[in-house]
Amino acid sequence: CECNKQPCPVDGQWSTWTDWDLCSSSCGGGSQNRTRECNNPAPKFNGLCCQGPSNETKVCNSVKCPVNGNWGSWATWTPCSHSCEGGRRSRTRVCNNPAPNFGGLPCTDPTSARQEEDCMTQKCPVHGGWSNWTEFTRCSKPCAQGTQKRERECTFPIPRYGGNDCSGEHTESRTCNKRPCPVDGYYNNWGRWGRCSKTCGNGQRTRTRLCTPPLHGGRPCHALGSPVQSEPCCDSNNDNIKCIYL
């Protein structure tokens, strides 16, 4: 009679590994997987299953990823090239945020690394300047020390745009005609009449006055008349004049 008619156990065997699938990252370290089936043959009749893993993973594309450059912050502006009426200033920046690496692209448009602009466009201050002095005025006195004045204006140029005014005085004085003034001579009061030259008849009597002399070219006394004055006295032919017996 027959015995042990059941099929013999068939142990499972692995199929060939599949191809690695695509790397999960193009750089910087990705992973790839592949698989196999326990079907070459598959276990049957209580045969043993395949031993070992049915999938396998490996690292791929472990090279560093390219880092594209990006512009950093702007530096501070340089001092303006002029303090007024239009200068220029500039500032720069560096492609370091981050810097390009591992074959990454540089920052776009290299001209963007520098900026320029106008600065200090306000008008420059114009400081005032004096005009020429005028001629001195006529002396305020003909003698005994007068004064003369002259002037100048802060108009050469006029101060503008915050410029300084002219320094110094805009008027100037000086003395003039220092010589003493002429003092005219003058007579004092008449003195008393003198005696008549005759006691009767056609006589004359006189009186005088003293001259205080002129000073510094003043007018002499004789311009005012004579220092002597005469008049008839004891004229017997003139009924209006009585003879005076002295």
Short mmCIF file of C-alpha atoms in Angstrom, two decimals:
data_model
loop_
_atom_site.label_atom_id
_atom_site.label_comp_id
_atom_site.label_asym_id
_atom_site.label_seq_id
_atom_site.Cartn_x
_atom_site.Cartn_y
_atom_site.Cartn_z
CA CYS A 1 0.00 0.00 0.00
CA GLU A 2 1.08 3.60 -0.54
CA CYS A 3 2.17 5.90 2.32
CA ASN A 4 3.11 9.61 2.79
CA LYS A 5 1.19 10.66 -0.22
CA GLN A 6 1.09 14.40 0.86
CA PRO A 7 3.28 16.80 -1.12
CA CYS A 8 6.68 17.58 0.22
CA PRO A 9 7.16 21.08 1.82
CA VAL A 10 8.46 23.75 -0.54
CA ASP A 11 10.57 26.42 1.15
CA GLY A 12 10.19 29.93 -0.13
CA GLN A 13 12.96 31.58 -2.11
CA TRP A 14 13.47 35.27 -2.84
CA SER A 15 12.91 36.71 -6.25
CA THR A 16 15.48 39.01 -7.78
CA TRP A 17 15.68 42.48 -6.27
CA THR A 18 13.83 45.19 -8.17
CA ASP A 19 15.77 48.16 -9.51
CA TRP A 20 16.44 50.93 -7.05
CA ASP A 21 13.69 53.52 -7.19
CA LEU A 22 14.43 57.23 -7.71
CA CYS A 23 16.39 58.99 -5.01
CA SER A 24 14.14 60.96 -2.71
CA SER A 25 16.35 64.06 -3.00
CA SER A 26 18.58 65.35 -5.72
CA CYS A 27 21.25 66.42 -3.22
CA GLY A 28 22.04 66.66 0.40
CA GLY A 29 21.40 62.97 1.11
CA GLY A 30 18.26 61.19 -0.02
CA SER A 31 17.23 57.52 0.05
CA GLN A 32 16.44 54.76 -2.45
CA ASN A 33 14.43 51.62 -1.95
CA ARG A 34 14.20 48.27 -3.68
CA THR A 35 12.12 45.22 -2.92
CA ARG A 36 11.94 41.49 -3.56
CA GLU A 37 9.21 38.93 -3.31
CA CYS A 38 9.29 35.57 -1.61
CA ASN A 39 7.93 33.89 -4.70
CA ASN A 40 10.77 32.13 -6.34
CA PRO A 41 9.18 29.80 -5.33
CA ALA A 42 6.65 30.84 -2.81
CA PRO A 43 6.57 28.65 0.30
CA LYS A 44 4.08 25.80 0.07
CA PHE A 45 3.06 22.79 1.96
CA ASN A 46 4.34 24.20 5.17
CA GLY A 47 7.67 25.10 3.66
CA LEU A 48 9.74 27.75 5.29
CA CYS A 49 9.26 31.40 4.51
CA CYS A 50 12.10 33.34 2.96
CA GLN A 51 14.66 34.54 5.44
CA GLY A 52 15.80 38.21 5.49
CA PRO A 53 14.21 41.55 4.59
CA SER A 54 11.87 42.06 1.71
CA ASN A 55 13.04 45.67 1.14
CA GLU A 56 16.33 47.43 1.24
CA THR A 57 17.22 51.16 1.59
CA LYS A 58 20.40 53.04 0.83
CA VAL A 59 21.58 56.64 0.99
CA CYS A 60 21.84 58.45 -2.33
CA ASN A 61 22.84 61.86 -3.71
CA SER A 62 24.81 62.70 -0.62
CA VAL A 63 26.63 65.55 -2.30
CA LYS A 64 25.91 69.03 -0.85
CA CYS A 65 23.04 70.88 -2.47
CA PRO A 66 23.94 74.06 -4.37
CA VAL A 67 23.37 77.22 -2.32
CA ASN A 68 22.27 80.20 -4.38
CA GLY A 69 23.63 83.56 -3.27
CA ASN A 70 21.42 86.24 -1.76
CA TRP A 71 22.17 89.88 -1.02
CA GLY A 72 23.04 90.92 2.53
CA SER A 73 21.95 94.14 4.22
CA TRP A 74 23.04 97.50 2.87
CA ALA A 75 26.03 99.14 4.53
CA THR A 76 25.70 102.68 5.83
CA TRP A 77 25.88 105.56 3.36
CA THR A 78 29.27 107.10 2.70
CA PRO A 79 29.71 110.78 3.63
CA CYS A 80 28.31 113.16 1.04
CA SER A 81 30.92 114.37 -1.43
CA HIS A 82 29.81 118.00 -0.92
CA SER A 83 28.37 119.80 2.06
CA CYS A 84 25.87 121.75 -0.05
CA GLU A 85 24.51 122.34 -3.54
CA GLY A 86 24.45 118.74 -4.59
CA GLY A 87 26.85 115.98 -3.73
CA ARG A 88 26.73 112.24 -4.14
CA ARG A 89 26.85 109.40 -1.66
CA SER A 90 26.88 105.65 -2.06
CA ARG A 91 26.42 102.40 -0.18
CA THR A 92 27.19 98.78 -0.96
CA ARG A 93 26.03 95.32 -0.06
CA VAL A 94 27.64 91.90 -0.30
CA CYS A 95 26.28 88.65 -1.68
CA ASN A 96 26.61 86.83 1.62
CA ASN A 97 23.14 86.08 2.90
CA PRO A 98 24.02 83.36 2.10
CA ALA A 99 27.06 83.37 -0.14
CA PRO A 100 26.80 81.07 -3.17
CA ASN A 101 28.24 77.61 -2.45
CA PHE A 102 28.46 74.12 -3.88
CA GLY A 103 27.85 75.33 -7.39
CA GLY A 104 24.96 77.64 -6.44
CA LEU A 105 24.14 80.71 -8.49
CA PRO A 106 25.63 84.11 -7.63
CA CYS A 107 23.39 87.02 -6.68
CA THR A 108 21.51 88.38 -9.65
CA ASP A 109 22.45 91.71 -11.29
CA PRO A 110 25.93 92.62 -10.02
CA THR A 111 25.04 96.31 -10.40
CA SER A 112 22.67 95.84 -7.47
CA ALA A 113 25.69 95.66 -5.19
CA ARG A 114 26.00 99.46 -5.16
CA GLN A 115 23.56 102.34 -4.82
CA GLU A 116 24.12 106.06 -5.35
CA GLU A 117 21.94 109.05 -4.65
CA ASP A 118 22.05 112.84 -4.50
CA CYS A 119 22.68 114.45 -1.12
CA MET A 120 23.10 117.87 0.46
CA THR A 121 21.07 119.55 -2.26
CA GLN A 122 20.42 122.70 -0.21
CA LYS A 123 22.03 125.98 -1.21
CA CYS A 124 25.47 126.72 0.22
CA PRO A 125 25.56 129.53 2.80
CA VAL A 126 26.62 132.89 1.36
CA HIS A 127 28.49 134.94 3.94
CA GLY A 128 27.99 138.70 3.86
CA GLY A 129 30.69 141.04 2.58
CA TRP A 130 31.13 144.78 2.99
CA SER A 131 30.71 147.23 0.15
CA ASN A 132 33.24 150.06 -0.28
CA TRP A 133 33.11 152.92 2.20
CA THR A 134 31.21 156.01 1.11
CA GLU A 135 33.00 159.37 1.10
CA PHE A 136 33.19 161.11 4.47
CA THR A 137 30.36 163.55 5.08
CA ARG A 138 31.00 167.30 5.44
CA CYS A 139 32.40 168.21 8.83
CA SER A 140 29.66 168.95 11.34
CA LYS A 141 31.46 172.12 12.50
CA PRO A 142 33.64 174.61 10.69
CA CYS A 143 35.98 174.74 13.70
CA ALA A 144 36.46 173.61 17.30
CA GLN A 145 36.44 169.92 16.38
CA GLY A 146 33.51 168.51 14.48
CA THR A 147 32.91 165.01 13.20
CA GLN A 148 32.68 163.32 9.84
CA LYS A 149 31.00 160.03 9.10
CA ARG A 150 31.08 157.44 6.37
CA GLU A 151 29.12 154.24 5.85
CA ARG A 152 29.28 150.88 4.18
CA GLU A 153 26.64 148.22 3.53
CA CYS A 154 26.68 144.46 4.01
CA THR A 155 25.70 143.91 0.41
CA PHE A 156 28.81 142.56 -1.27
CA PRO A 157 27.30 140.02 -1.15
CA ILE A 158 24.16 140.02 0.98
CA PRO A 159 24.23 137.09 3.44
CA ARG A 160 21.90 134.29 2.33
CA TYR A 161 21.00 130.69 3.06
CA GLY A 162 22.18 130.88 6.66
CA GLY A 163 25.42 132.70 5.86
CA ASN A 164 27.09 134.93 8.45
CA ASP A 165 26.46 138.65 8.65
CA CYS A 166 29.37 141.00 8.05
CA SER A 167 31.60 141.48 11.07
CA GLY A 168 32.54 144.96 12.16
CA GLU A 169 30.79 148.34 12.14
CA HIS A 170 28.85 149.71 9.22
CA THR A 171 29.62 153.33 10.19
CA GLU A 172 32.90 155.08 10.96
CA SER A 173 33.55 158.54 12.46
CA ARG A 174 36.56 160.79 12.67
CA THR A 175 37.23 164.25 14.08
CA CYS A 176 37.71 167.20 11.77
CA ASN A 177 38.35 170.95 11.84
CA LYS A 178 40.20 170.80 15.14
CA ARG A 179 41.46 174.37 14.90
CA PRO A 180 39.86 176.88 17.28
CA CYS A 181 37.00 178.95 15.92
CA PRO A 182 37.77 182.62 15.13
CA VAL A 183 36.71 185.01 17.88
CA ASP A 184 35.77 188.47 16.57
CA GLY A 185 37.16 191.47 18.32
CA TYR A 186 34.67 193.65 20.13
CA TYR A 187 34.49 197.02 21.79
CA ASN A 188 33.77 197.50 25.43
CA ASN A 189 31.36 200.20 26.58
CA TRP A 190 32.16 203.80 25.73
CA GLY A 191 34.13 205.65 28.29
CA ARG A 192 33.14 209.02 29.73
CA TRP A 193 33.27 212.10 27.51
CA GLY A 194 36.43 214.02 27.79
CA ARG A 195 36.67 217.79 28.44
CA CYS A 196 35.56 220.10 25.73
CA SER A 197 38.44 221.48 23.78
CA LYS A 198 37.15 225.01 24.31
CA THR A 199 35.29 226.64 27.08
CA CYS A 200 33.22 228.56 24.64
CA GLY A 201 32.85 228.63 20.94
CA ASN A 202 33.28 225.72 18.59
CA GLY A 203 34.93 223.09 20.71
CA GLN A 204 35.06 219.29 20.54
CA ARG A 205 34.93 216.62 23.09
CA THR A 206 35.72 212.89 22.66
CA ARG A 207 35.26 209.59 24.27
CA THR A 208 36.86 206.22 23.58
CA ARG A 209 36.13 202.57 23.93
CA LEU A 210 38.58 199.74 24.38
CA CYS A 211 38.88 196.86 21.92
CA THR A 212 39.06 193.29 23.10
CA PRO A 213 41.26 191.92 20.30
CA PRO A 214 40.15 189.11 17.99
CA LEU A 215 41.48 185.55 18.30
CA HIS A 216 42.28 182.89 15.71
CA GLY A 217 41.65 185.11 12.73
CA GLY A 218 38.49 186.73 14.03
CA ARG A 219 37.17 190.05 12.68
CA PRO A 220 39.05 193.10 14.00
CA CYS A 221 37.34 195.73 16.07
CA HIS A 222 37.71 198.48 13.45
CA ALA A 223 35.19 196.58 11.34
CA LEU A 224 32.66 197.69 13.92
CA GLY A 225 33.67 201.31 13.71
CA SER A 226 36.11 203.70 15.26
CA PRO A 227 37.20 203.40 18.86
CA VAL A 228 36.94 207.19 19.19
CA GLN A 229 33.81 209.29 19.08
CA SER A 230 33.72 213.09 18.93
CA GLU A 231 31.01 215.70 19.17
CA PRO A 232 30.88 219.47 19.18
CA CYS A 233 30.65 221.30 22.43
CA CYS A 234 30.24 224.96 23.51
CA ASP A 235 29.23 226.17 20.07
CA SER A 236 28.21 229.76 20.64
CA ASN A 237 26.68 229.94 17.21
CA ASN A 238 24.30 227.14 17.97
CA ASP A 239 21.59 228.20 20.32
CA ASN A 240 20.92 224.56 21.14
CA ILE A 241 24.39 224.13 22.60
CA LYS A 242 25.15 226.17 25.67
CA CYS A 243 28.63 227.13 26.48
CA ILE A 244 30.01 225.07 29.26
CA TYR A 245 32.53 226.68 31.50
CA LEU A 246 34.78 224.20 33.10
#
